[in-house]
Tab-separated table of C-alpha atoms and ligand atoms in Angstrom:
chain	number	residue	atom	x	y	z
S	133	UNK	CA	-25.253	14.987	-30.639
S	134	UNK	CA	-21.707	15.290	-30.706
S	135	UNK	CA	-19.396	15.363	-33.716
S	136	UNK	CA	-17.543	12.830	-35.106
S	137	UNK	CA	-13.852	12.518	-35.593
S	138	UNK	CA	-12.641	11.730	-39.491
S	139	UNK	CA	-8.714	11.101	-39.617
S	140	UNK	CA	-7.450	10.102	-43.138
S	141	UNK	CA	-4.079	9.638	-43.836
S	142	UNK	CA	-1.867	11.814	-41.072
S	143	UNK	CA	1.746	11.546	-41.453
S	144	UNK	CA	4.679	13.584	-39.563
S	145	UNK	CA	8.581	13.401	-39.397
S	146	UNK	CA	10.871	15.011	-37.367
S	147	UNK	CA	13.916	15.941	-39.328
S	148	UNK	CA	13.936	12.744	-41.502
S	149	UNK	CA	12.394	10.595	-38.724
S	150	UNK	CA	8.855	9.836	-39.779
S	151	UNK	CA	6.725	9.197	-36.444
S	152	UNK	CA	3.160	9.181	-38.148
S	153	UNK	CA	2.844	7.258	-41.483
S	154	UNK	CA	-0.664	7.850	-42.964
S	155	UNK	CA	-3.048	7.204	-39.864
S	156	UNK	CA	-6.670	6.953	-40.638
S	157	UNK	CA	-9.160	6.171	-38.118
S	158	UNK	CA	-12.606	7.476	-37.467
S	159	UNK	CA	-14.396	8.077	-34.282
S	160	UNK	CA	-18.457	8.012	-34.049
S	161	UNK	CA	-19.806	11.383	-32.419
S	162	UNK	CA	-19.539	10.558	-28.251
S	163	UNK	CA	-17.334	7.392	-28.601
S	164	UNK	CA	-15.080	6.980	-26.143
S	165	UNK	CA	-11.760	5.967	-28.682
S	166	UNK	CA	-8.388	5.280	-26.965
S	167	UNK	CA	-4.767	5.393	-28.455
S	168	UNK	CA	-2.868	2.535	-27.027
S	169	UNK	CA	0.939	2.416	-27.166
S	170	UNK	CA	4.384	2.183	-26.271
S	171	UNK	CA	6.385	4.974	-25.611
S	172	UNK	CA	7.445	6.550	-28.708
S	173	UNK	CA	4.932	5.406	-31.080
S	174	UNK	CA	3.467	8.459	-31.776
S	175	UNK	CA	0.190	8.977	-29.718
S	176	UNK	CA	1.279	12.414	-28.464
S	177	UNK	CA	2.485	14.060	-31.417
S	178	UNK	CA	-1.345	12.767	-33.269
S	179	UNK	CA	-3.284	14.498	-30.611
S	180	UNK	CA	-0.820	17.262	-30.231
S	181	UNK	CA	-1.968	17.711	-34.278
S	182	UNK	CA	-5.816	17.163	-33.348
S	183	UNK	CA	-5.285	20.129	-30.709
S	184	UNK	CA	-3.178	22.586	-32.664
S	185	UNK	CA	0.109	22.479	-31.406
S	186	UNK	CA	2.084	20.283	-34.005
S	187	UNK	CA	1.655	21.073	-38.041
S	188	UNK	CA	0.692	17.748	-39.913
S	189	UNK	CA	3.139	16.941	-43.490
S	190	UNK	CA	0.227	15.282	-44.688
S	191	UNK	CA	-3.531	14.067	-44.527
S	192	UNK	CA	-6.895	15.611	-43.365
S	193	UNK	CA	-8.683	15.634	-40.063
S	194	UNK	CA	-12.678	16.636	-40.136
S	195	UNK	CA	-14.720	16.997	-36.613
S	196	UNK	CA	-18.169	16.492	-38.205
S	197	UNK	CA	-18.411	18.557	-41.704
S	198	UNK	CA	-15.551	21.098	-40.173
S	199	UNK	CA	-11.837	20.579	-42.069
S	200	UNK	CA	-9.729	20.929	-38.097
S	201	UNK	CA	-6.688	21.612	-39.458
S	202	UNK	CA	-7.799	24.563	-40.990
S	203	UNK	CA	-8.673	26.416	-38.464
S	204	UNK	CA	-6.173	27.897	-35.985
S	205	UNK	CA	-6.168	25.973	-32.395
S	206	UNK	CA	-8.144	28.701	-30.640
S	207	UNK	CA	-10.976	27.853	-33.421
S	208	UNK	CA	-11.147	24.661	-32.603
S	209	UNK	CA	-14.401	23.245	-30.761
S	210	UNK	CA	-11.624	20.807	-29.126
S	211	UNK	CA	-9.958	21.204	-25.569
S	212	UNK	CA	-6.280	18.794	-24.480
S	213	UNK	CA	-6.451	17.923	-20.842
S	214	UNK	CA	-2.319	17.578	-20.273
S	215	UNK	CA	-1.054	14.648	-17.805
S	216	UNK	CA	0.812	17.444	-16.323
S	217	UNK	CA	-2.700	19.222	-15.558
S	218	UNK	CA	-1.001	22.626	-16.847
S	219	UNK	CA	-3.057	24.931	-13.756
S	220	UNK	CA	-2.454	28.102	-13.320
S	221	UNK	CA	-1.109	28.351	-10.103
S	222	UNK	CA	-1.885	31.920	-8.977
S	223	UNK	CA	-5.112	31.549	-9.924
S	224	UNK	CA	-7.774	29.808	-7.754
S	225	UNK	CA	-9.752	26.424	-8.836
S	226	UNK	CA	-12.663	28.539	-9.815
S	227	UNK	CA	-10.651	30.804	-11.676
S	228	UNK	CA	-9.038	28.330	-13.588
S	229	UNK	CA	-11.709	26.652	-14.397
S	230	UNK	CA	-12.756	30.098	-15.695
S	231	UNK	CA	-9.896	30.864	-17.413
S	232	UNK	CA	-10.727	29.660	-21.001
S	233	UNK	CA	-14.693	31.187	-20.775
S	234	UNK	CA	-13.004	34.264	-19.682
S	235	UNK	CA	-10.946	34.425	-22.554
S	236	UNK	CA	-13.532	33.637	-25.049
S	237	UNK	CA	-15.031	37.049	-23.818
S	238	UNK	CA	-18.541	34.960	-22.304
S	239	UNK	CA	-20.808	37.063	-20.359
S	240	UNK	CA	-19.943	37.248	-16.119
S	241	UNK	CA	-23.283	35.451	-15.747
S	242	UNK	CA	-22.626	32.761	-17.841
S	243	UNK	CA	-19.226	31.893	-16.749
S	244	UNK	CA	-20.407	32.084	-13.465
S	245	UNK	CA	-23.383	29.602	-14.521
S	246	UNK	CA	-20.491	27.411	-16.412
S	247	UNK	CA	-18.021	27.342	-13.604
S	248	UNK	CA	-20.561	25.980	-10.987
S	249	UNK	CA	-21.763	23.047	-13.297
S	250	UNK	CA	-18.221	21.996	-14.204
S	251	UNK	CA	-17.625	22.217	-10.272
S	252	UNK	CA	-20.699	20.016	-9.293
S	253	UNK	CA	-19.965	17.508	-12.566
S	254	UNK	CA	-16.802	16.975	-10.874
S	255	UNK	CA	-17.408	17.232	-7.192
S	256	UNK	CA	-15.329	20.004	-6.854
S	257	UNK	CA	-17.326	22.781	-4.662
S	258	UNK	CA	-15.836	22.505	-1.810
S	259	UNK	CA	-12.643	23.466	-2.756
S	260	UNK	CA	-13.480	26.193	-5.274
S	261	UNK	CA	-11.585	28.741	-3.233
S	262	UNK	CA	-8.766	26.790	-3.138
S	263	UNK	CA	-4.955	27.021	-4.880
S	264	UNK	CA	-3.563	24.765	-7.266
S	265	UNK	CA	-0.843	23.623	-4.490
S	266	UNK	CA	-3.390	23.291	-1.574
S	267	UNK	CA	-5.401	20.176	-3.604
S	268	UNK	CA	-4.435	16.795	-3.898
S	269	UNK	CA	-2.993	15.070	-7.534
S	270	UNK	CA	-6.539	13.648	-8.225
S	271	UNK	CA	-8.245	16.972	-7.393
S	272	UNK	CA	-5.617	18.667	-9.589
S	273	UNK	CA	-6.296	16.335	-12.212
S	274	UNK	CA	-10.279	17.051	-11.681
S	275	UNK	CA	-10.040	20.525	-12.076
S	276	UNK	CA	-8.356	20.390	-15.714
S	277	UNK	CA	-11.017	17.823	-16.477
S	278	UNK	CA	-13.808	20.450	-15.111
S	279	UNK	CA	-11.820	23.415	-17.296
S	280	UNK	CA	-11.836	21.568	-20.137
S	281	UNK	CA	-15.337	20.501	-19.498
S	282	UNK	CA	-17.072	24.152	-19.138
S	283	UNK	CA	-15.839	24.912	-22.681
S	284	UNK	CA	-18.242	22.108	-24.262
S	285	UNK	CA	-16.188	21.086	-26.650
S	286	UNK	CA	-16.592	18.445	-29.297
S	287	UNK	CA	-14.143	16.778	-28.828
S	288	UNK	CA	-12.011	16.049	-25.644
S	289	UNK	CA	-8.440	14.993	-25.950
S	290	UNK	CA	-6.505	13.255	-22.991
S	291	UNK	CA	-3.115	13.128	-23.090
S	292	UNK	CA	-2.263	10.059	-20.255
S	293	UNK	CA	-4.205	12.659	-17.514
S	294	UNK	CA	-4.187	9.689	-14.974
S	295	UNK	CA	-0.226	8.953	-15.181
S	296	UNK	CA	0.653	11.350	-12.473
S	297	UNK	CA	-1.780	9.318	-9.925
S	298	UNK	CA	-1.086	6.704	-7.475
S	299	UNK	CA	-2.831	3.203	-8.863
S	300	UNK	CA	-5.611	3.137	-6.468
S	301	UNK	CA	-6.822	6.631	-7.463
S	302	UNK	CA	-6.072	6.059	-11.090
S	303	UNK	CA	-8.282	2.987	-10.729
S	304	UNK	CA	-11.267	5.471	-8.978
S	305	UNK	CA	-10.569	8.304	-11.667
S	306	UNK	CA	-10.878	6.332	-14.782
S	307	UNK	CA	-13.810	4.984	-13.629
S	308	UNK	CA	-15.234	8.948	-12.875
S	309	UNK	CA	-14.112	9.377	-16.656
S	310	UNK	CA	-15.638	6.874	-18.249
S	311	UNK	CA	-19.260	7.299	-16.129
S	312	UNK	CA	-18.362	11.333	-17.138
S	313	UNK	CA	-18.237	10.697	-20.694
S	314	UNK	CA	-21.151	8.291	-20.965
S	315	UNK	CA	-23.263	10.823	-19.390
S	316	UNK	CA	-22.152	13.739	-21.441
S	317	UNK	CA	-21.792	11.903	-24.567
S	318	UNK	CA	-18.896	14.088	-25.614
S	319	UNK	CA	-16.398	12.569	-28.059
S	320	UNK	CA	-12.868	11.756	-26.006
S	321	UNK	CA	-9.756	10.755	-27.469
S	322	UNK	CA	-7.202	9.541	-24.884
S	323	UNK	CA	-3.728	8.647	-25.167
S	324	UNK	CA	-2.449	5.834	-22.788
S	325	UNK	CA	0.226	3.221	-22.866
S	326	UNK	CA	-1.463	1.550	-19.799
S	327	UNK	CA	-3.480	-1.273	-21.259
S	328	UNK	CA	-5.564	-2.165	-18.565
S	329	UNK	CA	-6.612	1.788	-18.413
S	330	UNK	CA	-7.974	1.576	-22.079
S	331	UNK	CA	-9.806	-1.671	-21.856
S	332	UNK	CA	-11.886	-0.138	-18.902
S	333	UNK	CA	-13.142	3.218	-20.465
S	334	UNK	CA	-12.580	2.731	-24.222
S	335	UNK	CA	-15.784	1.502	-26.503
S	336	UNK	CA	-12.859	1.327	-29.010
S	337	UNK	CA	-9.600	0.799	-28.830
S	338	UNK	CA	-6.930	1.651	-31.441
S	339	UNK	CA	-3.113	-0.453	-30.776
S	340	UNK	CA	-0.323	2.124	-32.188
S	341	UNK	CA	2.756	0.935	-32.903
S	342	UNK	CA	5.728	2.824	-35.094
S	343	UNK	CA	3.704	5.503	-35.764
S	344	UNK	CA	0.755	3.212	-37.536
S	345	UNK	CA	-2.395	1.837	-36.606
S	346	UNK	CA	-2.031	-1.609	-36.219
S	347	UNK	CA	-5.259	-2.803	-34.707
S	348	UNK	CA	-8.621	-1.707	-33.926
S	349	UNK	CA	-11.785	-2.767	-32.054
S	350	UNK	CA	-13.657	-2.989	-29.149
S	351	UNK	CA	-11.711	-3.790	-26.158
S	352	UNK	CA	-12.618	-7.372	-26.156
S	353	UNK	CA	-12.403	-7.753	-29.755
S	354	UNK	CA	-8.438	-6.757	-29.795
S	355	UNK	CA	-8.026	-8.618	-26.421
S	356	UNK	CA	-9.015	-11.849	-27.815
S	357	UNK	CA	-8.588	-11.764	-31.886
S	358	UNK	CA	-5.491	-9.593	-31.757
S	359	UNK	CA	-4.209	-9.917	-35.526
S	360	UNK	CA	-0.275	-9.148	-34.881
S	361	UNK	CA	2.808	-10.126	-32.852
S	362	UNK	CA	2.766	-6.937	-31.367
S	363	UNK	CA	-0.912	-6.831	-30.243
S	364	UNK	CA	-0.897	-9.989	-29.125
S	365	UNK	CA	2.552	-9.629	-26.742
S	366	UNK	CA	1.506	-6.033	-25.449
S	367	UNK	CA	-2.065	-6.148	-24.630
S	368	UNK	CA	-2.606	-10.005	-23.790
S	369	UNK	CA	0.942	-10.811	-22.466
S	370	UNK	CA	0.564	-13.883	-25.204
S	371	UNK	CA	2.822	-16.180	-25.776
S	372	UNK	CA	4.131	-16.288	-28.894
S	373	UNK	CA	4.720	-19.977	-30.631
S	374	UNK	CA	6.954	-19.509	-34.057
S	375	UNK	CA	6.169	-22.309	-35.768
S	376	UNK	CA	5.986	-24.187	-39.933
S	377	UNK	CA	2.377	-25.217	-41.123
S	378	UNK	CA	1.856	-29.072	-42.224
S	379	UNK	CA	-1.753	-29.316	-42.812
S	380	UNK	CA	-4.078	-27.749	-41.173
S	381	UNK	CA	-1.518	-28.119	-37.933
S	382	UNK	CA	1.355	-26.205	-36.877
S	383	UNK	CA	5.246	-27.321	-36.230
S	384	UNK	CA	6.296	-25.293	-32.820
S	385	UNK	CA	8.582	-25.251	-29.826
S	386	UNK	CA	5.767	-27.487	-28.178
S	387	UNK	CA	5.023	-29.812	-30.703
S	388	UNK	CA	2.683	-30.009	-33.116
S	389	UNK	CA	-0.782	-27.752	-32.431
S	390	UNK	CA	-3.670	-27.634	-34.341
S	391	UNK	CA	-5.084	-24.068	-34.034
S	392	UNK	CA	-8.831	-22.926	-34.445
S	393	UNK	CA	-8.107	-21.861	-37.903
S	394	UNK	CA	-6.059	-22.989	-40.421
S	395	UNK	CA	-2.666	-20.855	-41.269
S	396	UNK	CA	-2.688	-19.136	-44.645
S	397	UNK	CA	1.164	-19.094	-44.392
S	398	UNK	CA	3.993	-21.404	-44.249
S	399	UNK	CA	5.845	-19.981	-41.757
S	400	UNK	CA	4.626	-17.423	-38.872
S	401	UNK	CA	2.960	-17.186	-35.453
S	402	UNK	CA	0.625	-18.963	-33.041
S	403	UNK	CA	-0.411	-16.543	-30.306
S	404	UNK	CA	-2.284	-18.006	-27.008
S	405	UNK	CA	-2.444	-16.124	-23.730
S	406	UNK	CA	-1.310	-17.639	-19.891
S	407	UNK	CA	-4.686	-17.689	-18.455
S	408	UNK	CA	-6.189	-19.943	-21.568
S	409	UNK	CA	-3.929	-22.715	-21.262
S	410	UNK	CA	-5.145	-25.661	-18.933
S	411	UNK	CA	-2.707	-27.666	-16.590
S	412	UNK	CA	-4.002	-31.366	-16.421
S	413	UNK	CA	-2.620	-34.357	-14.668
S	414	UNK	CA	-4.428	-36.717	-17.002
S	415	UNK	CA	-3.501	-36.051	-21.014
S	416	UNK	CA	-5.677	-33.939	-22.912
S	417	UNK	CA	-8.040	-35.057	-26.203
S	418	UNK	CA	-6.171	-32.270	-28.370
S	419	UNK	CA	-3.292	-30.186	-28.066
S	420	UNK	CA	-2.150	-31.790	-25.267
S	421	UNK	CA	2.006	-31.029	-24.514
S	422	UNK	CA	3.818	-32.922	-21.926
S	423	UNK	CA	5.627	-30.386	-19.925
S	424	UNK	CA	7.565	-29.559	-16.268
S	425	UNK	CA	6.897	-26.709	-14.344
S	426	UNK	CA	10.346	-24.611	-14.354
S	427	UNK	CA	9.505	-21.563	-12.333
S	428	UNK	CA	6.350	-21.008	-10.128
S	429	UNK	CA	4.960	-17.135	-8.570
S	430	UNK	CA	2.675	-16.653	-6.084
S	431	UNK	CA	1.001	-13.721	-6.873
S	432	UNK	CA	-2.359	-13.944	-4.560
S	433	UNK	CA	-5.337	-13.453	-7.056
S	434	UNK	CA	-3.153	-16.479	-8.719
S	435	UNK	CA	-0.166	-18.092	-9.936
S	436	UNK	CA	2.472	-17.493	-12.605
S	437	UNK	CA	4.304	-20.769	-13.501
S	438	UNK	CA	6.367	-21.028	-16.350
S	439	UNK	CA	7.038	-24.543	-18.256
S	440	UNK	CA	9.640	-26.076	-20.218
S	441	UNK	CA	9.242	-26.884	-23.399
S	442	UNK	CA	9.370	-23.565	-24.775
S	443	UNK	CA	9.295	-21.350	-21.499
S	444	UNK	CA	5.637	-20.785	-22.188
S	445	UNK	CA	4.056	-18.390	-19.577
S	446	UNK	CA	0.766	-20.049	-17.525
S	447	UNK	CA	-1.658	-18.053	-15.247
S	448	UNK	CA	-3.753	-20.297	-12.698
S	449	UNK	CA	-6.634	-19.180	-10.334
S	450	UNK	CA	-5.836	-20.680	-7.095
S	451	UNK	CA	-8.688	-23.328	-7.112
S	452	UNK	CA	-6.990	-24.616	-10.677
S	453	UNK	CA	-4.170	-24.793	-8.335
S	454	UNK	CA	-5.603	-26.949	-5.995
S	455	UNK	CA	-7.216	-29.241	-8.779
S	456	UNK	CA	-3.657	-30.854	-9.637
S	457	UNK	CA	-2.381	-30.567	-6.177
S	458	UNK	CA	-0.371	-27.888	-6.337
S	459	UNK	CA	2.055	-26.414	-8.532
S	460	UNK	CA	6.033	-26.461	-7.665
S	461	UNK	CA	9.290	-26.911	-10.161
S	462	UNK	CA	10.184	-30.194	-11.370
S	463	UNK	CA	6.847	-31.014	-11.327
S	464	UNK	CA	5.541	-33.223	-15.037
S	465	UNK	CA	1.987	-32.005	-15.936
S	466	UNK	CA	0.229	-31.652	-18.901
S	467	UNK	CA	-0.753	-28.407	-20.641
S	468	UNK	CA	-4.051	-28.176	-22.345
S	469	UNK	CA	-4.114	-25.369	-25.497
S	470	UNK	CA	-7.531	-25.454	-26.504
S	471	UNK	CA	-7.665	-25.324	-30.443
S	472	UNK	CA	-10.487	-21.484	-30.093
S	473	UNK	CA	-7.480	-19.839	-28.427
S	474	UNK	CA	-4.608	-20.899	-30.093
S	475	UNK	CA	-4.335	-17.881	-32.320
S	476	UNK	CA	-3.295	-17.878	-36.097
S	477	UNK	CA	-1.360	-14.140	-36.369
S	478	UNK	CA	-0.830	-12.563	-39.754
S	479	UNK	CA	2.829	-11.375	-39.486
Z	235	ATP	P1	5.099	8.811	-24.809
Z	235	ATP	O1	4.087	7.859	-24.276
Z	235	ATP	O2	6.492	8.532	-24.316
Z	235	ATP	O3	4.717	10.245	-24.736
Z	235	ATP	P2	4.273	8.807	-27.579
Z	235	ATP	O4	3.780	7.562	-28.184
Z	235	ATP	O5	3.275	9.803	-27.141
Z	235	ATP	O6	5.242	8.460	-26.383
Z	235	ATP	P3	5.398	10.910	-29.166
Z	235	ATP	O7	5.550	11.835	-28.012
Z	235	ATP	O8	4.317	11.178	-30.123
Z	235	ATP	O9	5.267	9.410	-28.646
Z	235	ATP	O10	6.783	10.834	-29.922
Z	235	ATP	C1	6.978	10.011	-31.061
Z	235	ATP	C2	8.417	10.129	-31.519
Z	235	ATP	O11	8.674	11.431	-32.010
Z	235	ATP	C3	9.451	9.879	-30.437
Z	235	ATP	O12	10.481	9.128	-30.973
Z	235	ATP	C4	9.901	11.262	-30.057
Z	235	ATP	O13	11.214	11.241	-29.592
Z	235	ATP	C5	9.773	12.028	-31.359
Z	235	ATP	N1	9.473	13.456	-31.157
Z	235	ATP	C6	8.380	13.965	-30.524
Z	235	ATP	N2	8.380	15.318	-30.565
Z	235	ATP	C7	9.501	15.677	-31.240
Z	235	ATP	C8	10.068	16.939	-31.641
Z	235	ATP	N3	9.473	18.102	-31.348
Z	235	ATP	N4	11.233	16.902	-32.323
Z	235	ATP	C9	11.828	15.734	-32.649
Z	235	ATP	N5	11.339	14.529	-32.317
Z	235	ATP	C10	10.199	14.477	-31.620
């Protein structure tokens, strides 16, 4: 079984800058746990600490009963795959994939034994003879995933390894890592700012924002209870009603909504996303707002219209389309905001 990941209270600054302030998270042993966040918000430098190659100012990191940050990089039962792959290029697939047994001093036979697993895990044997340059970006990125791999680490960390691919083979090779892990129930910790990347591998998902944790949960839990302005906006594309509580309702841009739970705050955020609001002809029972379509996008798999009041963002399957008749600017319709996904957000 693999080892479990224990992060309490990591914090770093550059110069004065502080870009991790006390991040705590733990990971079960073979979870698949992704870092999800802007550029900048610290992802990289927190698994650059994990691997060795940044010094934490504070906190404690434990892989199972073993203090990580104690032990020089080398030590660690941990390997980085880089998004810039980082091959050796003199040095043939199978020797790269090698390269770390070699220098661990393993016996011939058993880096010979390693290197031909890691190249049938990864589909690789055909091209075991090749050079870095003669292989394609996906086989490039499969042969630091194999190198990595052969070392049996505890713990894998991936920093943004698909970022380099086109988005049809990004699509093929996050699906090969996620089927990977499951199978080889090693503990990976990737880094990714692409959202739709972290909801398909992840079993948990951890939203970073200015150096903090700001949310975490399955995939489907932060997709549809995000707790925050920012978790809502960046991975549900929400829209984001300011509004003042009276009652259990809300004052907003739109009117006033009665959410699925009642605010504990005066004034703050309602949070719904485009593809949970309804477009009716006939007025809704509840949260019904009489609006005109401003702006309308055509975007095959379906439609992006945007409405006035409040320039609130819609998404419509083509067939909801076709229920009202079609969709074009000017056009009065009513939007339904059902009450279970009109969000309350804390901030
Ligand atoms: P990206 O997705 O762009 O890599 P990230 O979330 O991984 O972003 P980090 O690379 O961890 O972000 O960087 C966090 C912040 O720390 C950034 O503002 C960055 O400019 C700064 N930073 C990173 N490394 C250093 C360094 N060696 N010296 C000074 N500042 C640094």
């Amino acid at each position: 079984m693999a080892e479990g990941l224990t992060v309490n209270g990591v914090s770093k600054a550059f110069a004065a800058t502080p870009v991790l302030q006390e991040v705590s998270f733990a990971a079960q042993g073979g979870e698949f746990v992704t870092l999800l966040g802007p550029s900048g918000c610290g992802k990289t430098t927190l698994l650059r600490i994990f691997g060795g190659f940044e010094l934490a100012d504070a906190g404690s990191v434990r892989l199972g009963q073993n203090d990580l940050l104690a032990l020089p990089a080398n030590r660690r039962p941990v390997n980085t795959v880089f998004q810039n792959y980082a091959l050796f290029p003199h040095l043939s697939v199978q020797d790269n994939i090698a390269f770390g047994l070699r220098s661990r001093r393993l016996a011939e036979p058993d880096v010979t034994r390693r290197v031909a697993g890691g190249l049938e895990m990864l589909r690789l044997g055909e091209l075991a003879r090749r050079m870095p340059h003669q292989l394609s970006g996906g086989q490039r990125q499969r042969v630091a995933l194999a190198r990595a791999l052969v070392n049996e680490p505890e713990l894998l960390l991936l920093d943004e390894p698909m970022s380099a691919l086109d988005a049809q083979l990004r699509a093929e090779v996050q699906l090969e890592l996620k089927r990977l892990q499951r199978r080889l129930g090693t503990t990976f910790l990737l880094v990714t700012h692409d959202q739709d990347e972290a909801m398909l591998v992840s079993d948990r998902i951890l939203v970073m924002n200015r150096g903090r944790i700001e949310q975490g949960g399955a995939p489907a839990e932060v997709f549809e209870r995000p707790r925050t302005r920012f978790v809502a906006d960046f991975l549900g594309d929400a829209n984001l009603l300011p509004g003042t509580r009276e009652g259990a309702a809300v004052r907003t841009a739109l009117g006033l909504l009665r959410p699925g739970t009642v605010p504990g705050w005066t004034t703050g955020t309602l949070a719904i996303r485009p593809e949970q609001i309804g477009v009716e002809l006939v007025k809704p029972q509840e949260n019904a707002v009489a609006a005109t379509i401003s702006e309308v996008h055509y975007l095959g798999t379906r439609w992006d219209v945007y409405c006035a009041p409040g320039n609130v963002r819609i998404t419509l399957s083509p067939s909801e389309v076709e229920d009202i008749g079609g969709v074009s600017p000017g056009k009065s319709v009513w939007l339904d905001l059902p009450a279970n996904d009109l969000l309350v957000l804390d901030d």
